[in-house]
Amino acid sequence: MSEQPLSGITIIDFSTLLPGPLASLMLAEAGATVIKIERPGGEDMRFFPPRIGPASALYAMLNRGKTCVEADLKNPADRDKVLALVDGADVVIEQFRPGVMQRVGLGADVLTARNPRLVHCSITGFGQSGPRSGEAGHDLNYMALTGLLALSCGTAEAPVLPPAQLADIGGGSFPAVINILLALFARERTGKGAVIDIAMCDAMFTFALFAHAKLAATGVLPGNGADLLTGGSPRYRIYPASDGGLIAVGALEEKFWAALCEAVDLAPEFRDDTRAPAATGEALAARFAAHDTAHWSTVLAAADCCATPLATLEEALRDPHFMERGLFDHIVETGAHRLPATVMPIAPAFRGPRVAKAPL
């Protein structure tokens, strides 16, 4: 596009690590100019392994296309330079604990008084208010405290860690982007900016939607691994094949369940999974254990029944479907090195150059 959706929008990003930088990356990919403010020597993510040449691969991927300015926010001269940048900006993103920005003279009240059109977005674990607002936490803590992790956490002998940063990304980055865009849209009508309080914990309740609906309707809370989408149904589970490969079954609807039963030749007495779900699950596990992953890959693809082998990340990156959709076409340059850019949930038509640099 010659003109991207966020062309002309300037964002001052004080955030570090994952949630804020990923949010500003999405906005940068849609055309915004992002100026990242880092402490002298750079933020912590710059030093995270693995490295590619002199730079952290994670830092490069999260900060593609941004400009970095180092500043000591406790230094009056540096603070004045930052204030001048904010005065001409549209959006500020910050990720400090509540009160930190106020203590260095850069609180939301100060910044929005100087620039009434400013959209100020804070991302924290627990939000700007409430008894936990000052507490430290990480992704796992936010899922644990909201009841989400208890819905599927393995056993006491073999507890299972989630494979993704659900709170950081789903509770931090995505809500920040959504609300920043809503605030910019509202500003077009009112001429006024906004102060946005994003708490990563809050959205974890949204992710537990099915459990909340069951509790509200029946008064019964789903147990660990016992609900429809957490292992309670044989229609939605992971089954080992004979070679140790795993098959992800998501045959929830009756037509898909019937097609799956036919494809794996499940005995007729087990196909009505409402009678004895445990027995059906055991019988289905035995069928999958009878053949290797390659066999089931062919059989299940032909059946089109929402059952697929687990791919490794390396296999997924070579999948012709994802390659044809251009998910891995963008590149980030860091010094003399190139690496794949972060896959973005931004429509290709809205994104900018295929190759962009990371700040060094």
Coordinates of C-alpha atoms in Angstrom, one line a residue:
M1 CA 0.0 0.0 0.0
S2 CA 1.2 3.5 -0.7
E3 CA -0.7 4.7 2.4
Q4 CA -1.0 2.3 5.3
P5 CA -3.9 2.5 7.8
L6 CA -1.6 4.0 10.5
S7 CA 0.6 6.2 8.4
G8 CA 1.1 9.5 10.2
I9 CA 0.6 8.0 13.6
T10 CA 3.5 8.4 16.0
I11 CA 3.9 6.1 19.0
I12 CA 6.3 6.5 21.9
D13 CA 6.9 3.1 23.4
F14 CA 8.5 2.9 26.9
S15 CA 7.7 -0.8 27.3
T16 CA 10.1 -3.7 27.5
L17 CA 10.3 -7.5 27.0
L18 CA 7.1 -8.9 25.3
P19 CA 3.6 -7.4 25.8
G20 CA 4.2 -3.7 25.0
P21 CA 6.8 -4.3 22.3
L22 CA 4.6 -6.8 20.5
A23 CA 1.7 -4.4 20.6
S24 CA 3.8 -1.5 19.2
L25 CA 5.2 -4.0 16.5
M26 CA 1.7 -4.7 15.3
L27 CA 1.0 -1.0 15.1
A28 CA 4.3 -0.4 13.3
E29 CA 3.5 -3.1 10.8
A30 CA 0.3 -1.2 10.0
G31 CA 2.3 2.0 9.2
A32 CA 2.8 3.8 12.6
T33 CA 6.1 5.4 13.4
V34 CA 7.3 3.8 16.6
I35 CA 10.0 5.4 18.8
K36 CA 11.2 3.1 21.5
I37 CA 12.6 4.7 24.6
E38 CA 15.1 2.5 26.4
R39 CA 17.3 3.1 29.4
P40 CA 21.0 3.7 28.8
G41 CA 22.6 0.5 27.6
G42 CA 19.3 -0.9 26.3
E43 CA 16.3 -2.9 27.7
D44 CA 16.6 -6.4 29.1
M45 CA 15.3 -8.1 25.9
R46 CA 18.4 -7.0 24.0
F47 CA 20.4 -9.5 26.0
F48 CA 18.1 -12.5 25.8
P49 CA 19.4 -15.6 24.1
P50 CA 19.6 -16.8 21.4
R51 CA 21.8 -14.2 19.7
I52 CA 22.3 -13.7 16.0
G53 CA 25.5 -11.8 15.5
P54 CA 25.7 -9.1 18.1
A55 CA 21.9 -8.9 18.7
S56 CA 19.2 -10.9 20.5
A57 CA 17.0 -12.7 18.0
L58 CA 14.0 -12.1 20.2
Y59 CA 14.7 -8.3 20.5
A60 CA 15.2 -8.0 16.7
M61 CA 12.0 -9.8 15.9
L62 CA 9.9 -7.8 18.4
N63 CA 11.4 -4.4 17.3
R64 CA 11.5 -4.6 13.6
G65 CA 11.1 -1.3 11.9
K66 CA 11.2 0.8 15.1
T67 CA 13.6 3.6 16.1
C68 CA 15.4 3.4 19.5
V69 CA 16.3 6.3 21.7
E70 CA 18.2 5.7 24.9
A71 CA 17.3 8.0 27.8
D72 CA 17.7 8.2 31.5
L73 CA 14.3 9.2 32.6
K74 CA 15.6 10.4 36.0
N75 CA 17.9 12.9 34.2
P76 CA 16.1 16.2 33.6
A77 CA 17.8 16.9 30.3
D78 CA 16.8 13.4 29.0
R79 CA 13.3 13.7 30.4
D80 CA 12.8 17.0 28.6
K81 CA 13.8 15.4 25.3
V82 CA 11.4 12.6 25.9
L83 CA 8.6 15.1 26.8
A84 CA 9.3 16.9 23.5
L85 CA 8.8 13.6 21.6
V86 CA 5.5 12.9 23.5
D87 CA 4.2 16.4 22.8
G88 CA 4.2 15.5 19.1
A89 CA 3.0 11.9 19.5
D90 CA -0.4 10.3 19.1
V91 CA 0.1 7.3 21.4
V92 CA 2.2 6.4 24.4
I93 CA 2.7 2.8 25.6
E94 CA 4.2 2.1 28.9
Q95 CA 4.6 -1.1 31.0
F96 CA 6.1 0.0 34.3
R97 CA 4.5 -0.9 37.6
P98 CA 1.8 1.7 38.7
G99 CA 3.4 4.9 40.0
V100 CA 6.8 4.6 38.3
M101 CA 6.0 7.0 35.5
Q102 CA 4.5 9.5 38.0
R103 CA 7.7 9.4 40.1
V104 CA 9.9 10.5 37.1
G105 CA 7.4 13.2 36.1
L106 CA 6.0 11.3 33.1
G107 CA 2.6 10.2 34.5
A108 CA -0.5 9.9 32.3
D109 CA -1.9 13.1 33.9
V110 CA 1.3 15.1 33.0
L111 CA 1.5 13.8 29.5
T112 CA -2.2 14.2 28.6
A113 CA -2.3 17.7 30.1
R114 CA 0.5 18.7 27.7
N115 CA -1.0 16.8 24.8
P116 CA -4.8 16.4 25.2
R117 CA -5.0 14.3 22.0
L118 CA -2.7 11.7 23.4
V119 CA -3.8 8.1 23.7
H120 CA -1.9 6.8 26.8
C121 CA -1.9 3.0 27.3
S122 CA -0.5 1.3 30.4
I123 CA 0.1 -2.4 30.4
T124 CA 0.6 -4.1 33.7
G125 CA -0.2 -7.5 35.3
F126 CA -3.0 -6.4 37.6
G127 CA -3.9 -2.9 36.4
Q128 CA -3.6 0.6 37.9
S129 CA -6.0 0.0 40.8
G130 CA -7.0 -2.8 43.1
P131 CA -5.3 -4.7 46.0
R132 CA -2.9 -6.5 43.7
S133 CA -1.9 -3.6 41.5
G134 CA 1.6 -3.3 43.0
E135 CA 2.4 -7.0 42.9
A136 CA 5.0 -8.6 40.6
G137 CA 3.9 -11.4 38.3
H138 CA 4.5 -13.2 35.1
D139 CA 2.4 -15.0 32.5
L140 CA 2.0 -18.2 34.6
N141 CA 1.0 -16.3 37.7
Y142 CA -1.8 -14.4 35.8
M143 CA -3.3 -17.6 34.5
A144 CA -3.0 -19.3 37.9
L145 CA -4.7 -16.4 39.8
T146 CA -7.7 -16.2 37.5
G147 CA -8.6 -19.9 37.6
L148 CA -7.7 -20.4 34.0
L149 CA -4.7 -22.7 34.7
A150 CA -6.7 -24.9 37.1
L151 CA -9.0 -26.0 34.2
S152 CA -6.2 -27.9 32.6
C153 CA -2.9 -28.2 34.4
G154 CA -2.1 -31.9 34.4
T155 CA -1.7 -33.8 37.6
A156 CA 0.2 -33.1 40.8
E157 CA 2.8 -35.7 39.7
A158 CA 3.1 -34.2 36.2
P159 CA 1.8 -30.6 36.1
V160 CA 1.7 -29.1 32.6
L161 CA 2.9 -25.7 31.6
P162 CA 1.0 -23.8 28.9
P163 CA 3.1 -23.7 25.7
A164 CA 2.3 -20.0 25.0
Q165 CA 2.5 -16.7 26.7
L166 CA -1.3 -16.4 26.9
A167 CA -1.4 -13.5 29.4
D168 CA 1.4 -11.5 27.9
I169 CA 0.0 -11.7 24.3
G170 CA -3.7 -12.5 24.8
G171 CA -4.1 -10.3 27.9
G172 CA -1.5 -7.6 27.1
S173 CA -0.5 -7.1 23.5
F174 CA -3.9 -7.8 21.8
P175 CA -6.1 -5.8 24.2
A176 CA -3.6 -2.9 24.0
V177 CA -3.8 -2.8 20.2
I178 CA -7.6 -3.1 20.2
N179 CA -8.1 -0.4 22.7
I180 CA -5.5 1.9 21.2
L181 CA -7.2 1.6 17.8
L182 CA -10.6 2.3 19.5
A183 CA -9.2 5.3 21.2
L184 CA -7.8 6.7 18.0
F185 CA -11.1 6.1 16.2
A186 CA -13.0 7.9 19.1
R187 CA -10.5 10.8 18.9
E188 CA -11.4 11.4 15.3
R189 CA -14.9 12.2 16.5
T190 CA -14.2 14.0 19.8
G191 CA -10.7 15.4 19.3
K192 CA -9.8 14.1 22.7
G193 CA -7.3 11.4 23.6
A194 CA -7.7 8.7 26.3
V195 CA -6.0 6.9 29.2
I196 CA -6.2 3.1 28.8
D197 CA -5.5 0.7 31.7
I198 CA -4.7 -2.8 30.4
A199 CA -4.3 -5.5 33.0
M200 CA -3.0 -8.8 31.6
C201 CA -4.9 -10.7 34.3
D202 CA -8.3 -9.3 33.2
A203 CA -8.5 -11.1 29.8
M204 CA -7.7 -14.4 31.4
F205 CA -11.3 -14.5 32.5
T206 CA -12.3 -14.0 28.9
F207 CA -10.3 -17.1 27.9
A208 CA -12.2 -19.1 30.4
L209 CA -15.5 -18.3 28.7
F210 CA -16.7 -22.0 28.4
A211 CA -16.1 -22.6 32.1
H212 CA -17.8 -19.4 33.2
A213 CA -20.8 -20.3 31.1
K214 CA -21.0 -23.7 32.7
L215 CA -20.6 -22.4 36.2
A216 CA -23.3 -19.7 35.6
A217 CA -25.8 -22.1 34.2
T218 CA -25.3 -25.1 36.4
G219 CA -23.5 -24.0 39.5
V220 CA -20.9 -26.6 38.8
L221 CA -17.3 -25.7 38.1
P222 CA -15.5 -27.9 35.5
G223 CA -12.7 -29.9 37.1
N224 CA -9.1 -30.1 36.0
G225 CA -9.1 -31.7 32.5
A226 CA -12.7 -32.6 32.8
D227 CA -14.6 -30.2 30.6
L228 CA -15.5 -30.6 26.9
L229 CA -12.4 -28.7 25.6
T230 CA -9.9 -29.7 28.3
G231 CA -10.0 -33.5 28.1
G232 CA -13.4 -34.5 29.4
S233 CA -14.6 -35.7 26.0
P234 CA -13.1 -38.4 23.8
R235 CA -13.9 -36.1 20.9
Y236 CA -11.4 -33.5 21.9
R237 CA -8.2 -35.1 23.1
I238 CA -4.6 -36.0 22.0
Y239 CA -3.9 -39.6 21.3
P240 CA -0.6 -41.4 20.8
A241 CA 0.1 -43.3 17.6
S242 CA 2.2 -46.5 17.6
D243 CA 5.4 -44.6 16.8
G244 CA 5.1 -42.1 19.7
G245 CA 3.6 -39.4 17.4
L246 CA 0.5 -37.6 18.6
I247 CA -2.9 -37.1 17.0
A248 CA -4.9 -34.1 17.9
V249 CA -8.6 -34.9 17.7
G250 CA -11.2 -32.1 17.7
A251 CA -14.2 -33.9 16.2
L252 CA -16.8 -32.2 18.3
E253 CA -19.7 -31.9 15.8
E254 CA -21.6 -35.1 15.1
K255 CA -20.7 -35.2 11.4
F256 CA -17.0 -35.0 12.2
W257 CA -17.3 -37.5 15.0
A258 CA -19.1 -40.0 12.7
A259 CA -16.4 -39.5 10.0
L260 CA -13.6 -40.0 12.6
C261 CA -15.2 -43.2 14.0
E262 CA -15.5 -44.6 10.4
A263 CA -11.9 -43.6 9.5
V264 CA -10.3 -45.3 12.5
D265 CA -12.8 -48.2 12.4
L266 CA -14.0 -47.7 15.9
A267 CA -16.2 -50.6 17.1
P268 CA -19.9 -49.7 16.9
E269 CA -20.5 -50.2 20.6
F270 CA -18.2 -47.3 21.4
R271 CA -19.4 -44.7 18.9
D272 CA -22.1 -43.3 21.1
D273 CA -19.8 -41.5 23.4
T274 CA -22.5 -40.3 25.8
R275 CA -23.0 -43.8 27.2
A276 CA -19.5 -44.4 28.6
P277 CA -17.1 -41.7 27.6
A278 CA -14.2 -43.3 29.4
A279 CA -14.7 -46.6 27.5
T280 CA -15.0 -44.8 24.2
G281 CA -11.8 -42.8 25.0
E282 CA -9.9 -46.0 25.8
A283 CA -11.2 -47.7 22.6
L284 CA -10.2 -44.8 20.5
A285 CA -6.8 -44.7 22.1
A286 CA -6.3 -48.3 21.2
R287 CA -7.2 -47.7 17.6
F288 CA -4.7 -44.9 17.3
A289 CA -2.0 -47.0 19.0
A290 CA -2.4 -49.6 16.3
H291 CA -0.8 -47.6 13.5
D292 CA 2.0 -45.0 13.1
T293 CA 1.6 -41.3 12.6
A294 CA 2.2 -41.5 8.8
H295 CA -0.7 -43.9 8.4
W296 CA -3.0 -41.7 10.4
S297 CA -1.9 -38.6 8.6
T298 CA -3.1 -40.1 5.3
V299 CA -6.3 -41.6 6.7
L300 CA -7.4 -38.6 8.6
A301 CA -6.7 -36.1 5.8
A302 CA -9.0 -38.2 3.5
A303 CA -11.7 -38.3 6.2
D304 CA -11.7 -34.5 6.8
C305 CA -12.8 -35.0 10.4
C306 CA -10.9 -32.3 12.4
A307 CA -8.2 -34.7 13.4
T308 CA -4.5 -34.0 12.6
P309 CA -1.1 -35.2 13.7
L310 CA 1.0 -32.8 15.8
A311 CA 3.6 -31.0 13.7
T312 CA 6.8 -29.8 15.1
L313 CA 7.6 -26.1 14.7
E314 CA 10.1 -27.0 12.0
E315 CA 7.5 -29.0 10.1
A316 CA 5.0 -26.2 10.4
L317 CA 7.4 -23.7 9.0
R318 CA 7.7 -25.9 5.9
D319 CA 4.0 -26.5 5.5
P320 CA 3.0 -25.6 1.9
H321 CA -0.3 -24.0 3.1
F322 CA 1.4 -21.5 5.5
M323 CA 4.2 -20.8 3.0
E324 CA 1.7 -20.1 0.2
R325 CA -0.1 -17.6 2.5
G326 CA 3.1 -15.7 2.9
L327 CA 3.3 -16.0 6.7
F328 CA 7.1 -16.2 6.6
D329 CA 7.9 -13.8 3.8
H330 CA 8.9 -10.8 5.9
I331 CA 12.4 -10.3 7.1
V332 CA 14.2 -8.4 9.9
E333 CA 17.7 -7.2 9.4
T334 CA 20.0 -6.9 12.3
G335 CA 23.4 -5.7 11.3
A336 CA 24.8 -8.0 8.6
H337 CA 22.3 -10.8 9.5
R338 CA 18.8 -11.6 8.4
L339 CA 16.1 -13.6 10.2
P340 CA 12.4 -14.3 9.7
A341 CA 10.2 -11.6 11.1
T342 CA 7.5 -12.3 13.7
V343 CA 4.4 -13.7 12.1
M344 CA 1.8 -10.9 12.4
P345 CA -2.0 -11.0 12.8
I346 CA -2.2 -8.0 10.4
A347 CA -3.8 -8.3 7.0
P348 CA -1.1 -8.4 4.3
A349 CA -2.6 -5.5 2.5
F350 CA -2.1 -3.3 5.5
R351 CA 1.6 -4.2 6.1
G352 CA 4.6 -2.2 5.0
P353 CA 8.0 -3.3 3.5
R354 CA 8.9 -6.9 3.4
V355 CA 12.3 -6.2 4.8
A356 CA 12.9 -3.9 7.7
K357 CA 15.7 -3.2 10.2
A358 CA 15.8 -3.8 13.9
P359 CA 17.3 -1.0 16.1
L360 CA 20.9 -1.8 17.1

